[in-house]
XYZ file of C-alpha atoms in Angstrom:
610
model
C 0.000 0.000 0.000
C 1.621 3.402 -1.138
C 0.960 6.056 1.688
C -0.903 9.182 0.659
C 1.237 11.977 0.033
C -0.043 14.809 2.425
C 2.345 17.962 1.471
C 1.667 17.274 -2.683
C -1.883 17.637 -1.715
C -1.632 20.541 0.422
C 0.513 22.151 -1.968
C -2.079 21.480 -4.716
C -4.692 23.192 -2.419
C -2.198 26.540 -1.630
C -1.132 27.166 -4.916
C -4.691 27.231 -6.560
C -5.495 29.179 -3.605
C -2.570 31.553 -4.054
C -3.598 31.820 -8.013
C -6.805 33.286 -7.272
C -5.694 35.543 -4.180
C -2.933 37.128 -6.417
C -5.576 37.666 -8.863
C -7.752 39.248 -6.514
C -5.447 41.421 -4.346
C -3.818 43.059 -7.538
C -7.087 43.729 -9.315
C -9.080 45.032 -5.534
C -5.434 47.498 -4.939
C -5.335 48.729 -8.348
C -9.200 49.616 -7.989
C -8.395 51.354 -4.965
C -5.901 53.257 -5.942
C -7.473 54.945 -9.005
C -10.319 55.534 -6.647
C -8.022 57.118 -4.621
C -5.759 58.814 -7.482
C -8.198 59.460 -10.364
C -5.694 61.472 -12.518
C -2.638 58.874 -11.755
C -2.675 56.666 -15.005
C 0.927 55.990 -14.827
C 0.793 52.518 -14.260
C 4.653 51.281 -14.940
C 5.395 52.544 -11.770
C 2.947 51.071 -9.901
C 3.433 47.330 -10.627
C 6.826 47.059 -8.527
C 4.953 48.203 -5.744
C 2.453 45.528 -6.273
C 4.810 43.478 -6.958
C 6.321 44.031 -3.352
C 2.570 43.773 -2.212
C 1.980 40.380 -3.209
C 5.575 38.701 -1.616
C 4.323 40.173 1.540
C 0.873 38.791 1.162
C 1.896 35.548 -0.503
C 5.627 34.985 0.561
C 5.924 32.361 3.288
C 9.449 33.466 4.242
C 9.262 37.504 4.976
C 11.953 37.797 7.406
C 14.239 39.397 5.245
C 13.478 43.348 4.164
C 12.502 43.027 0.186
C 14.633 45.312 -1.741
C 14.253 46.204 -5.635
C 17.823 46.907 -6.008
C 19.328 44.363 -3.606
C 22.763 43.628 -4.246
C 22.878 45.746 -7.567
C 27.223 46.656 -7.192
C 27.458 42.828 -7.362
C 25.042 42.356 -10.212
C 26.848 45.582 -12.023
C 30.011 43.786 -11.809
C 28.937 40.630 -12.706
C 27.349 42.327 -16.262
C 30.238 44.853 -17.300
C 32.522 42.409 -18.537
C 30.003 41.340 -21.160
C 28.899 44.551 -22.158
C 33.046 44.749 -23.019
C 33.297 41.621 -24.802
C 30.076 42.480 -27.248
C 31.855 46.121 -27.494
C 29.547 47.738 -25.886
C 29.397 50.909 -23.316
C 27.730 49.554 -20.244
C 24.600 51.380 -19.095
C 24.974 54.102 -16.256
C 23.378 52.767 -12.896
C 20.431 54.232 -11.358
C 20.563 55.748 -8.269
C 20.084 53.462 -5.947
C 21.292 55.208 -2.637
C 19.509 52.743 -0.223
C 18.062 54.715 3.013
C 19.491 53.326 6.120
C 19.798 55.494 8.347
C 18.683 54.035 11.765
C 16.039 55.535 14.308
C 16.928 57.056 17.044
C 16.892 54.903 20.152
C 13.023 56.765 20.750
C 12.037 55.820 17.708
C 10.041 52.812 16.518
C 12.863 49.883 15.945
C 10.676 48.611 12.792
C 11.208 51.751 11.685
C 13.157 53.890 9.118
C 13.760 57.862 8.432
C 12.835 58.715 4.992
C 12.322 62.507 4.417
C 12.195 63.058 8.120
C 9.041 61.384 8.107
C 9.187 57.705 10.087
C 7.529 54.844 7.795
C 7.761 51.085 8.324
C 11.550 49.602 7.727
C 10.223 46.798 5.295
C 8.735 50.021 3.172
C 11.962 52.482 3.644
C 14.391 50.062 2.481
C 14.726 50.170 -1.356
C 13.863 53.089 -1.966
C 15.821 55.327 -4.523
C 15.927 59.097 -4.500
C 13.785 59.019 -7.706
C 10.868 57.569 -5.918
C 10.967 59.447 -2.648
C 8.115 62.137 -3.932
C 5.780 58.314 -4.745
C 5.862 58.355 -0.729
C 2.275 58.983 0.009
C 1.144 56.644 -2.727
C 3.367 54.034 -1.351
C 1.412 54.575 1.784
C -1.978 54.224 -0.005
C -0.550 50.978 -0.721
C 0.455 49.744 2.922
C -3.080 50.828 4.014
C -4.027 48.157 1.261
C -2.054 45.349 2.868
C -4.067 44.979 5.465
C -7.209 44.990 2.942
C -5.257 42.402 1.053
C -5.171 40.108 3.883
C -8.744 39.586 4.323
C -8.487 37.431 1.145
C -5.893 35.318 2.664
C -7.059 31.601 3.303
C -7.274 30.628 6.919
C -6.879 26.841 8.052
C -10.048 26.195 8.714
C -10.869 27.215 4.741
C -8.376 24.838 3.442
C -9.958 21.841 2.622
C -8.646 18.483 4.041
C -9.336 15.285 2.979
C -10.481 13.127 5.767
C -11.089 10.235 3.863
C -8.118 8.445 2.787
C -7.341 5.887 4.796
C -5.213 5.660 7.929
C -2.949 3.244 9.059
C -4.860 0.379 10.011
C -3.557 1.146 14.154
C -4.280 4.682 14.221
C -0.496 5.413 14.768
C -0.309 7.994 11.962
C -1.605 11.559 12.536
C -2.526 13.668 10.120
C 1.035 15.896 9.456
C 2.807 17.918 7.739
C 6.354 18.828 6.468
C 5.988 22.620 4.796
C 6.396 25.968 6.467
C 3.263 26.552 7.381
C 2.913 28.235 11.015
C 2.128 25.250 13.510
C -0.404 25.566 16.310
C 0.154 25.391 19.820
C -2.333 25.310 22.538
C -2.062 26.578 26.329
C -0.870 23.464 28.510
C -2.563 23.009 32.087
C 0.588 23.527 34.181
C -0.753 22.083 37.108
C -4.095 20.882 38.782
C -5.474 18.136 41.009
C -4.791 15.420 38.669
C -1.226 16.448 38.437
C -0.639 16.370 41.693
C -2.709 12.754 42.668
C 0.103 11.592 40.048
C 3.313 12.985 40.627
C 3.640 13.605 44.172
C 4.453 11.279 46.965
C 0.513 10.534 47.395
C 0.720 8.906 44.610
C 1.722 5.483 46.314
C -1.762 5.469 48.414
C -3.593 6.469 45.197
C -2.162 3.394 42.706
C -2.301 0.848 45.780
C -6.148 1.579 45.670
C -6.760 1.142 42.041
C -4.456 -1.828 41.865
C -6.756 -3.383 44.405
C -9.471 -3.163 41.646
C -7.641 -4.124 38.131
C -8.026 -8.038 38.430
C -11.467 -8.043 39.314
C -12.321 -5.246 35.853
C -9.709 -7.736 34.445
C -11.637 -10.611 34.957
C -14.809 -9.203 33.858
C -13.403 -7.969 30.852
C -11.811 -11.436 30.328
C -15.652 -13.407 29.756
C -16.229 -10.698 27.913
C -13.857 -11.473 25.616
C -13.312 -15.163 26.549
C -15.028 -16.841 23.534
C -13.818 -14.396 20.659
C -10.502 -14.166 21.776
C -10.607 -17.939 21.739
C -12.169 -18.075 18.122
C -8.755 -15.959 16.468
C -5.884 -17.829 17.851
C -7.885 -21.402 16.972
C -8.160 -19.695 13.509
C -4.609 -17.822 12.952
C -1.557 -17.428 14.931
C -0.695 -14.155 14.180
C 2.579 -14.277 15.581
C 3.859 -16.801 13.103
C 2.087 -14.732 10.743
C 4.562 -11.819 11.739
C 7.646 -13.827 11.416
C 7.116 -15.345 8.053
C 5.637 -11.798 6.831
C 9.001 -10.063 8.197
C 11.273 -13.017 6.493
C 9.444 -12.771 3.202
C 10.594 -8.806 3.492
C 13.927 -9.298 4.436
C 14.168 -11.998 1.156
C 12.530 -9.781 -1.325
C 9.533 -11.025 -2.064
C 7.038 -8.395 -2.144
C 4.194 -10.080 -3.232
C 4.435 -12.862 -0.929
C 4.526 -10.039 1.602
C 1.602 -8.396 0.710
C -0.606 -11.750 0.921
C 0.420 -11.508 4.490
C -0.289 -8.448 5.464
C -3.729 -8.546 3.811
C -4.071 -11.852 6.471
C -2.668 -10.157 9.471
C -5.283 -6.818 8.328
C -8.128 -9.042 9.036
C -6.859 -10.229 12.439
C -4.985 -7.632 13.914
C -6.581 -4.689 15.661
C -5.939 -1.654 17.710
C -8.648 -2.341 20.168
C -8.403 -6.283 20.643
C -6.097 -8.662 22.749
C -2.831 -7.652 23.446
C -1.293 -9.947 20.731
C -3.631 -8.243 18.245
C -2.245 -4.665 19.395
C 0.844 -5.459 19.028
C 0.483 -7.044 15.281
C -1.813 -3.729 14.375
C 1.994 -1.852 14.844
C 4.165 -4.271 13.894
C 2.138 -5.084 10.571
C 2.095 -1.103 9.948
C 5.890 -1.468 10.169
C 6.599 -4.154 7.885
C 4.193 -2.572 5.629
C 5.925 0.901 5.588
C 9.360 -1.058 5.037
C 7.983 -2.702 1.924
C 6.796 0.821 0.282
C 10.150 2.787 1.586
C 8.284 5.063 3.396
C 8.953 4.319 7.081
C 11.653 7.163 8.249
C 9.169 9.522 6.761
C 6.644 8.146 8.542
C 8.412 8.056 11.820
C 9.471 11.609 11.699
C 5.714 11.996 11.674
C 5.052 9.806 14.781
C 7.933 11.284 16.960
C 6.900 15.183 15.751
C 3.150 14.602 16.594
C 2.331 17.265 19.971
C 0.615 15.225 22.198
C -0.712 17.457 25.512
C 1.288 16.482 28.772
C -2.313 16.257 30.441
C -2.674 13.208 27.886
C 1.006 11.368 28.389
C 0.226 12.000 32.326
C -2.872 9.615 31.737
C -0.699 7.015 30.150
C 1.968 7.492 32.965
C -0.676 7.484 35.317
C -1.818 4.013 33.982
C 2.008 2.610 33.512
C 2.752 3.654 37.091
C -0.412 2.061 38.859
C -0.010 -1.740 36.785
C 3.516 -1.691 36.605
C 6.565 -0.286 38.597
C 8.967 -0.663 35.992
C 8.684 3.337 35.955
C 8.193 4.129 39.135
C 11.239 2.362 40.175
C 13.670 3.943 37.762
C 12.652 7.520 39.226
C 12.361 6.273 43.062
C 15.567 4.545 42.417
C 17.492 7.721 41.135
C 15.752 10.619 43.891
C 16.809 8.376 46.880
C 20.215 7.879 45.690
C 20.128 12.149 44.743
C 18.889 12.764 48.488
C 21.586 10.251 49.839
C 24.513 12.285 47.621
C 23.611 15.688 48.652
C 22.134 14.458 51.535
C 24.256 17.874 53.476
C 24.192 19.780 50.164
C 23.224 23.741 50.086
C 23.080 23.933 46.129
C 21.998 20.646 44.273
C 22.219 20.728 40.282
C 21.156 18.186 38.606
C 21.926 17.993 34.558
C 18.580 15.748 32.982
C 19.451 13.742 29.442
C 15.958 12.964 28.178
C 13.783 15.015 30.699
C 10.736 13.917 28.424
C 7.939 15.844 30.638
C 9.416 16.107 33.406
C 7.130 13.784 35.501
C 10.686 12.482 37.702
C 11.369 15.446 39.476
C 8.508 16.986 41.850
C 8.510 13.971 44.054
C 12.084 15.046 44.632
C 11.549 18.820 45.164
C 8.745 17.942 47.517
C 11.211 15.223 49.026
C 14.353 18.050 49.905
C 11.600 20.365 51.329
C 11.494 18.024 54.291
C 15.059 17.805 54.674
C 15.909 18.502 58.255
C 18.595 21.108 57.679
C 15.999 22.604 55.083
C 15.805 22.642 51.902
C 18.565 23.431 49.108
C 18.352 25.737 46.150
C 17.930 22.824 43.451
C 19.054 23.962 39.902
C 17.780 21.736 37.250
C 18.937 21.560 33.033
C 16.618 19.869 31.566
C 18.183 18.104 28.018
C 15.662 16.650 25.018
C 15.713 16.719 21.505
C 14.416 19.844 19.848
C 10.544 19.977 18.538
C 9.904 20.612 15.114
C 8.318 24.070 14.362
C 8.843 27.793 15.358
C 9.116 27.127 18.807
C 11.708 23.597 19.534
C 11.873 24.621 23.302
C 8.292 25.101 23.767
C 7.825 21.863 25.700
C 10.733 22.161 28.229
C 9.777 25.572 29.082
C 6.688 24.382 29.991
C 8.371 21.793 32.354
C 10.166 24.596 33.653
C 7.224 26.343 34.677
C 5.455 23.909 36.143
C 8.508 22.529 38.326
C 9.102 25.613 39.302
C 5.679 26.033 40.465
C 6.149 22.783 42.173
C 9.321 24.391 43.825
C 7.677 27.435 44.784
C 4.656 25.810 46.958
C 7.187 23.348 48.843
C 9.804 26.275 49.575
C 12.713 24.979 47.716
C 14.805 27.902 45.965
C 14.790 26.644 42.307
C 16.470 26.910 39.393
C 15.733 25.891 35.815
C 17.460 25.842 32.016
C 16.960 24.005 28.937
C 18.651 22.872 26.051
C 17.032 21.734 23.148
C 19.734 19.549 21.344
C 21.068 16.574 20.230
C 23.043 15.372 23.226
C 25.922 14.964 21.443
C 25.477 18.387 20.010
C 25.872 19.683 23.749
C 28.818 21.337 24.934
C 30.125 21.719 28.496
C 30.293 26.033 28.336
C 26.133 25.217 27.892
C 25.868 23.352 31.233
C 27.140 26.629 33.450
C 28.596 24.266 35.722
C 29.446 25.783 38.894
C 31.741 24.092 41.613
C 30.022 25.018 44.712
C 27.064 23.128 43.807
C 26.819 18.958 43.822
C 26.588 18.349 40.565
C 24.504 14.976 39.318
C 23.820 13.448 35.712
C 20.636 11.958 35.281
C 20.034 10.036 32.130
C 17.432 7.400 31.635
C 16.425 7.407 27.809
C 20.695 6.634 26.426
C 19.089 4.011 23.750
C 17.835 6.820 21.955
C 21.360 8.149 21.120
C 22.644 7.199 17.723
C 25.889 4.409 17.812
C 27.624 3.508 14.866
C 29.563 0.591 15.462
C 32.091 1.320 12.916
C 33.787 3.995 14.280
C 35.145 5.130 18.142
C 34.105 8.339 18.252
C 30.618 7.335 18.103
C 27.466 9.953 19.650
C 27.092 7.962 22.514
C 30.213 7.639 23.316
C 30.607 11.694 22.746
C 27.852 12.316 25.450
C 29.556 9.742 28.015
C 33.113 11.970 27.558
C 31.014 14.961 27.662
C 29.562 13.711 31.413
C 32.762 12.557 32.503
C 34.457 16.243 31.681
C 31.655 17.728 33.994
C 33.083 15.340 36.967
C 29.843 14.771 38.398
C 29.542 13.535 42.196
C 27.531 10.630 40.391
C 26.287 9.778 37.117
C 22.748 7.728 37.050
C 21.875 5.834 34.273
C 18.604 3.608 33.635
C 18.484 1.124 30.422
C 16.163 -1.244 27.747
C 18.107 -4.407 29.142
C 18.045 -5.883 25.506
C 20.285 -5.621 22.380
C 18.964 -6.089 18.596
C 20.532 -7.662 15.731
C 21.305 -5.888 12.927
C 20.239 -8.286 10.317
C 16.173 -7.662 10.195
C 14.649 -11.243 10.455
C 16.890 -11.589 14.055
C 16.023 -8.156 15.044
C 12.274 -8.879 14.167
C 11.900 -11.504 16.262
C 13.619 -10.125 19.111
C 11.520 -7.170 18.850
C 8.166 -9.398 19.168
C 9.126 -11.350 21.799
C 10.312 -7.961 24.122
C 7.314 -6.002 23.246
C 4.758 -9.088 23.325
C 5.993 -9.040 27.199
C 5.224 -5.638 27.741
C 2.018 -5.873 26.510
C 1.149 -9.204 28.274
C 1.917 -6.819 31.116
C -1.453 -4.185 29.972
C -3.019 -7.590 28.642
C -2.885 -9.187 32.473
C -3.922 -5.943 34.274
C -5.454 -3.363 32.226
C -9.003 -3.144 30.884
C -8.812 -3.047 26.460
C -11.164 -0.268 26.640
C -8.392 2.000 29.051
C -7.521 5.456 27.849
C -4.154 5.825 29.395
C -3.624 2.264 28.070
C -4.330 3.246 24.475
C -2.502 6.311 25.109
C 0.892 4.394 26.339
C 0.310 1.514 23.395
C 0.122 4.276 20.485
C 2.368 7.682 21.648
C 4.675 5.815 23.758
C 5.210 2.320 22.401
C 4.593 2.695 18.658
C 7.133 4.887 17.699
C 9.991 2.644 18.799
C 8.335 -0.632 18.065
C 7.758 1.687 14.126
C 11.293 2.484 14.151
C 12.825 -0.906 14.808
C 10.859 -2.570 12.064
C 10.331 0.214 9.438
C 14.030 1.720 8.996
C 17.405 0.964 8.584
C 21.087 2.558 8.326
C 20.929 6.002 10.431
C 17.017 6.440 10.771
C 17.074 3.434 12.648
C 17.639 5.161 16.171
C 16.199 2.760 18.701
C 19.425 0.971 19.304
C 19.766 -0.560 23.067
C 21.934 -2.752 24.632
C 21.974 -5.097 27.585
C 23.690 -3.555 30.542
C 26.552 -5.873 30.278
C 27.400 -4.104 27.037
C 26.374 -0.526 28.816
C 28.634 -1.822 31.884
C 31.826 -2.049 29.637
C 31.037 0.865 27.432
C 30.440 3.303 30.842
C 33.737 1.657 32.003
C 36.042 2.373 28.678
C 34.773 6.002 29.021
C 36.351 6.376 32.671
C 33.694 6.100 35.050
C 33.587 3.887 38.303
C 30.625 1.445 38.621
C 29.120 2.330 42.514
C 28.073 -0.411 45.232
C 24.456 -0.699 44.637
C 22.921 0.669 47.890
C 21.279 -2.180 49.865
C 18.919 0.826 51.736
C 17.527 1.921 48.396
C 17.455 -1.562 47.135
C 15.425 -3.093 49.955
C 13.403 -0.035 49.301
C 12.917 -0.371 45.706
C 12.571 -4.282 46.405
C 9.562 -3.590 49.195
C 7.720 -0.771 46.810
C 6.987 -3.955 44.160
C 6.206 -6.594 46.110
C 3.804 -4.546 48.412
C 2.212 -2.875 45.210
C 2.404 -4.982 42.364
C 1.537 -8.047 40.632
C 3.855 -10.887 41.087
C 4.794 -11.986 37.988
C 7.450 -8.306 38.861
C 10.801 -8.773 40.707
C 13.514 -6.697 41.096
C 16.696 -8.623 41.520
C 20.479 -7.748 42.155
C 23.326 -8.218 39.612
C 27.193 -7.029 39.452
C 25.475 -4.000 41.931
C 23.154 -3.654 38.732
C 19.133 -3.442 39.531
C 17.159 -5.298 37.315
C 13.788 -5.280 36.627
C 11.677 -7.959 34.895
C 8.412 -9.463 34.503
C 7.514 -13.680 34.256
C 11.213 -13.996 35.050
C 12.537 -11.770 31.969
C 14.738 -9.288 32.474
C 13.837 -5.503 31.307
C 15.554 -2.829 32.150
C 18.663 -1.895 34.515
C 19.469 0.801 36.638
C 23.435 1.493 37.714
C 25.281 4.683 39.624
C 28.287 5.771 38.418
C 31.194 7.781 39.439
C 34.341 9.132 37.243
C 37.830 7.924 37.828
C 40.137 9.717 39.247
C 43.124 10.968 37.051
């Protein structure tokens, strides 16, 4: 199945849309201004100013002042030798004094003198001593700008076509990739439900819905007891998968398509967990077999989801599962152990995501008993697409420091939008007097070729050792992914079929924050994985035996895992959770699992001295 092509048809749309507004706004300002001017029938003077009219109607990149005579010394030189070799005398320039002269510091900044008179900078500019006596017509014409724009198509007159069909999971938002201005709405910075989640409450509030997921689980199961039943007698899908993702990786298209139209019928966005999980992973394969999966990724990962809307899938992940929960208790007890005595804390974030980590820790220091300590935060995340690629971690900002502000903790915050690699230590304003502490729980996400030393993850581990942190905490995917597809396929299914066993065993289908966590949190790696290759495959984890050696060639110290803060970790799941979790000790490496299968790791790390 070829994928629609969104921009060509948007760009269809705006350029029959920008044919007729030309159209209109030259013939509506010409009418106006022999209306105006009844005795001006000059017109080869007036189309230049049109002319500039229309780029600043039409134009979707204005930043730039438009000049008539831009760069005319360089285009004079460029023509006189031509004008030599055809024998020629070269024409005499026109004068083509440009004006400007800057206001005075009282004066309008968008501003320029012309005549003594103050007119708009994007009007002064350009304008030759010739034309200077044209000024109040030239005026007549900026009133018309603003007449002009009426004719302008807003987004809600664009017409969209709503019905070509969507990837069969819903994964795929409607998106774009042109310059036109994106939307942002005004995020709820904090409220009740914000606060039932993320502060230390939170522990009484998921014990008590815990206590009622197996009984909705068990009436959801008769439910579904009998249909569920009916598909896997009729198809295993997951054999489906494998023999669909082998035909790909053998090049047999057609073969491949046979099987997807089988796994279409079966696999569904709203059914068992096994049926979720084929509805992405069949999207995938299909998106590999056209070519257009990076595309279609960039899509996924650039889609603005509200934080009120990830805090409902947290909300869920936290309350079934504590493979979360324990990564961020596990790092703020072994902060408040570190600084334990510490005035200034500052703590450097890689992958802050939302945020959701840190105001259990401010409230946390505010009941310090030597008080609390200013806490300085830098919050690190890849940049948004857009006008605005900081937008979301401001908005973190402002709400921790909120947070900060109603528990009395002096509070600090920054953030860099970046690649991490792309970081550099002058951006970090390290300061010596404060206990400095790396936090970095999302490292799979940096790119690693394995080619080559000097590799981006590598870069960001030299980059945290340079800082010489007090410690450096790091949280993993305990799992590492072939390269060849078929192997990598496979693995992929059998980690992500556990993870959804885990929603399968103690979420209802019909959960929002479940739906939410399957298609904005889990699909875009899951997409990745299976859909690209080369460099736009950037999901690339590895087990913490390889993260153990890597950490150690880039001259860090692994830490004695804290047998406080494991106990602790240890009680939280068993006194919580289901019991197919366990958290278990290796090489003073916490693990995390589910059924016995390992998950994810968590490790504290100090740099070696010189």
């Amino acid at each position: 199945m070829v994928l629609p092509q969104e921009d060509n048809y948007f760009s269809l749309r705006l350029d029959e849309s920008r044919t007729s507004i030309d159209s209109i706004n030259h013939t509506k300002i010409s009418q106006t201004v022999h209306e105006r001017y009844p005795n001006y029938e000059n017109e080869s003077t007036l189309y230049p100013t049109l002319d500039y009219i229309n780029r600043i109607l039409l134009e979707e990149d204005i930043d730039e002042p438009y000049s008539e005579y831009e760069n005319v010394a360089a285009l004079s030189d460029m023509e006189k030798p031509f004008y030599d070799i055809l024998g020629e005398k070269y024409p005499p320039s026109p004068n083509t004094e440009l004006i400007l002269s800057q206001p005075k510091s009282n004066c309008n900044p968008n501003a320029c003198i012309l005549n003594n008179e103050i007119i708009p900078r994007s009007i002064g500019i350009g304008l030759t001593k010739e034309s200077r006596g044209e000024n109040l017509l030239v005026m007549e014409f900026q009133r018309g700008v603003e007449e002009g724009k009426k004719f302008l198509p807003t987004i809600n007159n664009l017409t969209i076509d709503t019905s070509r069909k969507k990837m069969s999971s819903e994964i795929v938002l409607e998106g774009r990739s042109s310059k036109l201005s994106m939307f942002y709405t005004e995020e709820t910075i904090r409220d009740e439900m914000f606060d039932k989640v993320l502060l230390d409450r939170e522990e009484e509030y998921a014990r008590e819905n815990i206590s009622h997921l197996p009984e909705i689980r068990k009436h959801q199961a008769n439910q579904h007891c009998n249909q569920k039943e009916n598909i896997e007698d009729n198809i295993n899908l997951k054999s489906l998968l494998v023999e669909c993702s082998e035909a790909v990786a053998h090049g047999d298209p057609k073969k491949a398509k046979e099987l997807i139209k089988k796994l279409r019928k079966h696999a569904s966005p709203f059914g068992s967990g096994t049926q979720r999980l084929a509805c992405i992973l069949t999207d995938g394969l299909e998106a590999r077999i056209v070519g257009t999966g990076s595309e279609t990724y960039r899509r996924l990962i650039n889609r603005r989801i509200p934080t009120r809307e990830i805090l409902k899938a947290y909300h869920m992940y936290i309350t079934a599962s504590p493979l979360l929960r324990i990564w961020h208790c596990f790092a703020n007890d072994y902060i408040c152990k570190v600084a334990e005595n510490a005035s200034r804390i500052h703590i450097i974030d890689f992958g802050i995501y939302f945020g959701f980590q840190w105001p259990p820790l401010i409230q946390a220091l505010a009941k310090r008993r030597i008080g609390a300590p200013k806490l300085r935060i830098t919050g690190i995340d890849l940049p948004q697409p857009g006008f605005r690629p900081a937008e979301r971690l401001k908005q973190i900002g402002v709400r921790l420091e909120d947070y900060a502000k109603s528990f009395g903790v002096p509070f600090e915050y920054q953030c860099i939008a970046s690649l991490w690699e792309s970081v550099c230590i002058d951006d970090l304003k390290i300061d010596d007097e404060e206990v400095l502490i790396v936090n970095g729980m999302c490292f799979q996400h940096v790119r690693d070729e394995a080619l080559t030393i000097d590799t981006p993850r590598n870069r960001v581990l030299n980059l945290i050792r340079q800082m010489k942190p007090k410690v450096f905490i790091i949280g993993i995917l305990d799992v590492s992914f072939s390269p060849f597809f078929t192997s990598r396929f496979k693995k992929v299914l059998s980690l992500y079929s556990m993870l959804f066993d885990i929603f399968d065993t103690l979420v209802p289908q019909d959960d929002e924050g479940r739906q939410l966590m399957e298609r904005a949190v889990l699909a875009p790696p899951i997409f990745n994985l299976v859909a690209c290759e080369g460099q736009d495959q950037v999901e690339r984890p590895e087990t913490h035996k390889q993260w153990h050696t890597r950490i150690s060639l880039a001259g860090f110290k692994l830490l004695a895992l804290d047998q406080d803060i494991f106990k602790n970790c240890n009680a939280k799941v068993k006194g919580n959770y289901h019991e197919g979790f366990f958290v278990q000790e290796e090489s003073d490496w916490l693990l995390q699992g589910w059924k016995g299968r390992i998950i994810n790791g968590l490790s504290v790390w100090e740099p070696k001295q010189e």
